[in-house]
PDB file of C-alpha atoms in Angstrom:
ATOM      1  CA  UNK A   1      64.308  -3.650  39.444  1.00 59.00           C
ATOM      2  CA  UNK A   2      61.694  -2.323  36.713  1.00 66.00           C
ATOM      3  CA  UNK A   3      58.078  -2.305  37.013  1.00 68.00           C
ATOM      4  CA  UNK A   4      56.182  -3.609  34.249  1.00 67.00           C
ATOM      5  CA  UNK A   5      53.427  -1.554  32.597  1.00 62.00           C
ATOM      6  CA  UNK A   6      49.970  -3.047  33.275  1.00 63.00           C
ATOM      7  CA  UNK A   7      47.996  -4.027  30.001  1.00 64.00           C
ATOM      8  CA  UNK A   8      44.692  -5.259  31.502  1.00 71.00           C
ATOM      9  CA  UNK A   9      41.312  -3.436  30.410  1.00 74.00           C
ATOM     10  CA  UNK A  10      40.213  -0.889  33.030  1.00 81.00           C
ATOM     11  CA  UNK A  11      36.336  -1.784  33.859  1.00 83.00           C
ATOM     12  CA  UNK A  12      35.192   1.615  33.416  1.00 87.00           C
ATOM     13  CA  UNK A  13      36.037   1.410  29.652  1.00 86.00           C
ATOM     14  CA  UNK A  14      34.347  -1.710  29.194  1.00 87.00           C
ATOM     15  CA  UNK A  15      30.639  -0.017  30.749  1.00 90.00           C
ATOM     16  CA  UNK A  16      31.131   3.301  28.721  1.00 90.00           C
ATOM     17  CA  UNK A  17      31.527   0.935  25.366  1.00 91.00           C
ATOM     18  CA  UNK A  18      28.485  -1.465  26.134  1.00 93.00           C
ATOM     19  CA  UNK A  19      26.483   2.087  26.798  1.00 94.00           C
ATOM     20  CA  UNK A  20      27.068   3.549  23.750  1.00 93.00           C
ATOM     21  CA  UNK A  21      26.655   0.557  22.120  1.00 94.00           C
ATOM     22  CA  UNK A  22      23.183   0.266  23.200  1.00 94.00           C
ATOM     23  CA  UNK A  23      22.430   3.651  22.625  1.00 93.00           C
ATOM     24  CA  UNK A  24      23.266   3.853  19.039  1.00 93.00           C
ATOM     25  CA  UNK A  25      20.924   0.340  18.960  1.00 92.00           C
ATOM     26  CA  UNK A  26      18.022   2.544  20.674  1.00 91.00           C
ATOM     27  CA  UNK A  27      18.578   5.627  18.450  1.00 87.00           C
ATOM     28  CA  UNK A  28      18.820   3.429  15.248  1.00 85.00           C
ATOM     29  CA  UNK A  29      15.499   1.674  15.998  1.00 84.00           C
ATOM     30  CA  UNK A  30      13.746   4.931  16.593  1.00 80.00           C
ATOM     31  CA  UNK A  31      15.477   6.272  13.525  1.00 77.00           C
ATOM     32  CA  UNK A  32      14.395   3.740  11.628  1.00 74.00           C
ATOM     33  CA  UNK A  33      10.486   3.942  12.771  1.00 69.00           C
ATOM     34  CA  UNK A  34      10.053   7.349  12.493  1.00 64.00           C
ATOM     35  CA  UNK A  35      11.099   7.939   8.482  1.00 65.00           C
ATOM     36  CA  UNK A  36       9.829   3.680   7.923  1.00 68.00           C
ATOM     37  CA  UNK A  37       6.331   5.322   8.202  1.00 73.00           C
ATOM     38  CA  UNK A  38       4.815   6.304   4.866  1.00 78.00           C
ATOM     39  CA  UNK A  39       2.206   8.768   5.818  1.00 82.00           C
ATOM     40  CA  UNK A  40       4.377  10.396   8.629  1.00 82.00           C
ATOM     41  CA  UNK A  41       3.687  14.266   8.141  1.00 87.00           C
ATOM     42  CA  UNK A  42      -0.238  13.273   7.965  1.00 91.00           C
ATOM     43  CA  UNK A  43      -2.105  13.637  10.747  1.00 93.00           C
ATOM     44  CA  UNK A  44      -3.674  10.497  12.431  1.00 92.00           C
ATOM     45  CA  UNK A  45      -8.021  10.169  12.049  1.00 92.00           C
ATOM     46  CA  UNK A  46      -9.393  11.669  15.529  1.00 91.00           C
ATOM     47  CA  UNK A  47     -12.144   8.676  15.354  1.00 91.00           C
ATOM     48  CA  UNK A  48     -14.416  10.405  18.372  1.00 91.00           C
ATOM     49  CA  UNK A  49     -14.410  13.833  16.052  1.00 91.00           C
ATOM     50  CA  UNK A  50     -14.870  11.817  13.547  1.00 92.00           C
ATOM     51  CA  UNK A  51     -18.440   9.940  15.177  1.00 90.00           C
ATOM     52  CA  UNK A  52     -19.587  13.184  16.531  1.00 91.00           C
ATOM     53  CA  UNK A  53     -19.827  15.446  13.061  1.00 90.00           C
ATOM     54  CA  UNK A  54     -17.972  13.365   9.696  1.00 89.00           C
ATOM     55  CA  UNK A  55     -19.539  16.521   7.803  1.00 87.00           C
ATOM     56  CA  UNK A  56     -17.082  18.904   9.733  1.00 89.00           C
ATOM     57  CA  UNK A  57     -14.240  17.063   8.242  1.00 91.00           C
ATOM     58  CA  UNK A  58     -14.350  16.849   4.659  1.00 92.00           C
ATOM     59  CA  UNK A  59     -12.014  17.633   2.340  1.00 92.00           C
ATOM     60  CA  UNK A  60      -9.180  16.720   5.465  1.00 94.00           C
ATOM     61  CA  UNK A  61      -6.865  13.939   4.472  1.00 95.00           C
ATOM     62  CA  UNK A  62      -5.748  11.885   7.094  1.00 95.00           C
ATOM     63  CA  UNK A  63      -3.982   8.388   8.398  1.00 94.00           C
ATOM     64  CA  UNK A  64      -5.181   5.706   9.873  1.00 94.00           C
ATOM     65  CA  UNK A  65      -3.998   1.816  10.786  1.00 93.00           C
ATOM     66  CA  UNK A  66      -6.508  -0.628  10.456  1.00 94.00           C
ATOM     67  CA  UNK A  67      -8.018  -4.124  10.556  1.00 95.00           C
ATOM     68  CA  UNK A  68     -10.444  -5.212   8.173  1.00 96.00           C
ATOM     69  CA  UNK A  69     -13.470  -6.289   9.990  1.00 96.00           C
ATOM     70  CA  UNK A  70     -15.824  -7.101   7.232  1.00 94.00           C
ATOM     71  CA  UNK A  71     -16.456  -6.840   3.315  1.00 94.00           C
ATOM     72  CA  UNK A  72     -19.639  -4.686   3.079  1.00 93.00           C
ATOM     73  CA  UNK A  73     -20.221  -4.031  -0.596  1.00 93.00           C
ATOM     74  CA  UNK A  74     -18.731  -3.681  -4.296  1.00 92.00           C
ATOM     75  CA  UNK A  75     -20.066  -1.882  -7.023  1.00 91.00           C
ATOM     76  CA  UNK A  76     -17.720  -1.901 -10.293  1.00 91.00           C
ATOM     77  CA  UNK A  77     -17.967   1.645 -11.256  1.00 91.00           C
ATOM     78  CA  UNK A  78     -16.957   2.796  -7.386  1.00 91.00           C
ATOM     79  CA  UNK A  79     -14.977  -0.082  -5.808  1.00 94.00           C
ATOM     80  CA  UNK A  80     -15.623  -2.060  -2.414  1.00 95.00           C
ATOM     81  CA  UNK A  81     -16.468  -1.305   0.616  1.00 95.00           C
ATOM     82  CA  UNK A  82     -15.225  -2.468   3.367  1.00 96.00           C
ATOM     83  CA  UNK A  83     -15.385  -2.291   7.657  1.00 96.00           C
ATOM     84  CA  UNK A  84     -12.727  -1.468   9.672  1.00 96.00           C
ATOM     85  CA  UNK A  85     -11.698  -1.681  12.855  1.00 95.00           C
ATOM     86  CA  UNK A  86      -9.931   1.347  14.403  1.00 94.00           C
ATOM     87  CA  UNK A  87      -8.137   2.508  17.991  1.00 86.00           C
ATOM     88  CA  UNK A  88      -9.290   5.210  19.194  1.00 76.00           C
ATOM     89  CA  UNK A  89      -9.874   7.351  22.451  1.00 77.00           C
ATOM     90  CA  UNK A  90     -12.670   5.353  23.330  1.00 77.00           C
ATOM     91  CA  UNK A  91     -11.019   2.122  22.516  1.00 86.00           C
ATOM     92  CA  UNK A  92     -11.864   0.514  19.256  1.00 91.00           C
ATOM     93  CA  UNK A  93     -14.233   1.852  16.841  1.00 92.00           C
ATOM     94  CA  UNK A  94     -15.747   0.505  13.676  1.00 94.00           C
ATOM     95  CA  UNK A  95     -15.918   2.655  10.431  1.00 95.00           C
ATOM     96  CA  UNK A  96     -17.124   2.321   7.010  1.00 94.00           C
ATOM     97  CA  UNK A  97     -14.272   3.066   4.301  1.00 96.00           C
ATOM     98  CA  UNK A  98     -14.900   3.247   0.641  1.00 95.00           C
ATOM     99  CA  UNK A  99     -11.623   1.406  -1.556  1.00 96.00           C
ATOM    100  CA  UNK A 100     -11.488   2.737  -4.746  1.00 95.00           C
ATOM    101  CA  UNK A 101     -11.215   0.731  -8.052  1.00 94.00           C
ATOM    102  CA  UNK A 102      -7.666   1.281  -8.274  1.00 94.00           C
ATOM    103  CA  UNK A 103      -6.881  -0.897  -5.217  1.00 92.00           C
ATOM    104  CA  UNK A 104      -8.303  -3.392  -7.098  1.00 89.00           C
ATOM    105  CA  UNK A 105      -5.105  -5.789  -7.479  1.00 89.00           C
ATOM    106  CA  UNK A 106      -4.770  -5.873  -3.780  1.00 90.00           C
ATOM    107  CA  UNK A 107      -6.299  -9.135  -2.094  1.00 91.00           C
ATOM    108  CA  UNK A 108      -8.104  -7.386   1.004  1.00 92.00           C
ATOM    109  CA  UNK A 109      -9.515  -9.809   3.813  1.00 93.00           C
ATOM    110  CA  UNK A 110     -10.882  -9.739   6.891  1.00 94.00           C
ATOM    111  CA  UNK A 111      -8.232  -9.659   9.652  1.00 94.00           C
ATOM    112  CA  UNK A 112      -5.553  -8.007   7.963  1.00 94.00           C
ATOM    113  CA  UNK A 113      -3.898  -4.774   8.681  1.00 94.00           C
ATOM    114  CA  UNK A 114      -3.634  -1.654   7.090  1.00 94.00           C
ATOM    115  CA  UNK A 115      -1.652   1.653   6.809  1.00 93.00           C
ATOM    116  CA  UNK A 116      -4.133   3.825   4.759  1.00 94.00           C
ATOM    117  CA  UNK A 117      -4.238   7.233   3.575  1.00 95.00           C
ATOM    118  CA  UNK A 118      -7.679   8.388   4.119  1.00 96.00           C
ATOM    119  CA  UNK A 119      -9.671  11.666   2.607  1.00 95.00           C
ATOM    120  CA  UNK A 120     -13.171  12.396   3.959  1.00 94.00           C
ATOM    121  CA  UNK A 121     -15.192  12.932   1.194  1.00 93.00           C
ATOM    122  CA  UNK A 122     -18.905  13.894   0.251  1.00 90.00           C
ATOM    123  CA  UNK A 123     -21.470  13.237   3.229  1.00 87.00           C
ATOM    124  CA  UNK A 124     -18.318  11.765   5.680  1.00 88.00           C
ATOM    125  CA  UNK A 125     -17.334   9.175   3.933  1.00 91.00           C
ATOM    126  CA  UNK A 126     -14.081   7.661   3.976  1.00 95.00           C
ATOM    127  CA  UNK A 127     -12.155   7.516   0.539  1.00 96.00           C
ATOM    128  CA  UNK A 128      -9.186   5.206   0.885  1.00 96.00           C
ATOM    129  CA  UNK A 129      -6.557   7.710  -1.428  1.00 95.00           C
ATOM    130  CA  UNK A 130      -3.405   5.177  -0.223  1.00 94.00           C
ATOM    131  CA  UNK A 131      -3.396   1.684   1.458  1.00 91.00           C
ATOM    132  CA  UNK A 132      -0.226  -0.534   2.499  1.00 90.00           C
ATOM    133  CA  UNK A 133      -0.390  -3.968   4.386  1.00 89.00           C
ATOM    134  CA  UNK A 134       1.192  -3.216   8.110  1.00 80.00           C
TER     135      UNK A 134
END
């Protein structure tokens, strides 16, 4: 009498497909995050270097994410400025950030979230150069 060939899955197959499965998920995700982020090859505002000695840093561009805190000031000729609220070391930290004119057509209020592109500029002062709602 013949034997009949089995046809049924073998369990082992099953695991090593649902693993690699996940793992491209995973890799895709982190793929994804990595080039998603505009100012990626900037380096992120060290906010306690930052508190101790401003002066120290300008000229340095850097990046920061943000919630506005508080509208502080306008002035037509320089733009607005505005209060934000930023993680750092310490936990979070609230700094002063100029907005230029040209950001003008963006609705800014308090509570939302930015991705900005920050220079340091005369006296400490931080020059928004780039800004994108998180």
């Amino acid at each position: 009498m013949a034997r009949r060939a089995s046809s049924s899955l073998n369990p082992l197959w099953i695991v090593v497909t649902i693993v690699l499965i996940v793992l491209a998920i995973v890799g895709g995700r982190f793929l994804f995050q990595g080039v998603s982020d505009p100012y990626r090859t900037i380096p992120a505002l060290e906010v306690q270097m930052y508190l101790e000695n401003s002066n120290s840093l300008r000229g340095n561009v850097y990046k920061v994410t943000a919630t506005v805190a508080n509208a502080l000031a306008w002035s037509p000729l320089e733009g607005r400025l505005f209060s934000i609220e930023v993680a750092g070391s310490g936990g979070t930290e609230i700094l002063p950030v100029l907005v230029p004119i040209q950001f003008n057509h963006l609705n800014i209020q308090k509570g939302q979230q930015f991705q900005m592109q920050i220079e340091v500029v005369e006296k400490g002062i931080l020059k928004a150069r780039d800004l994108r709602k998180a």
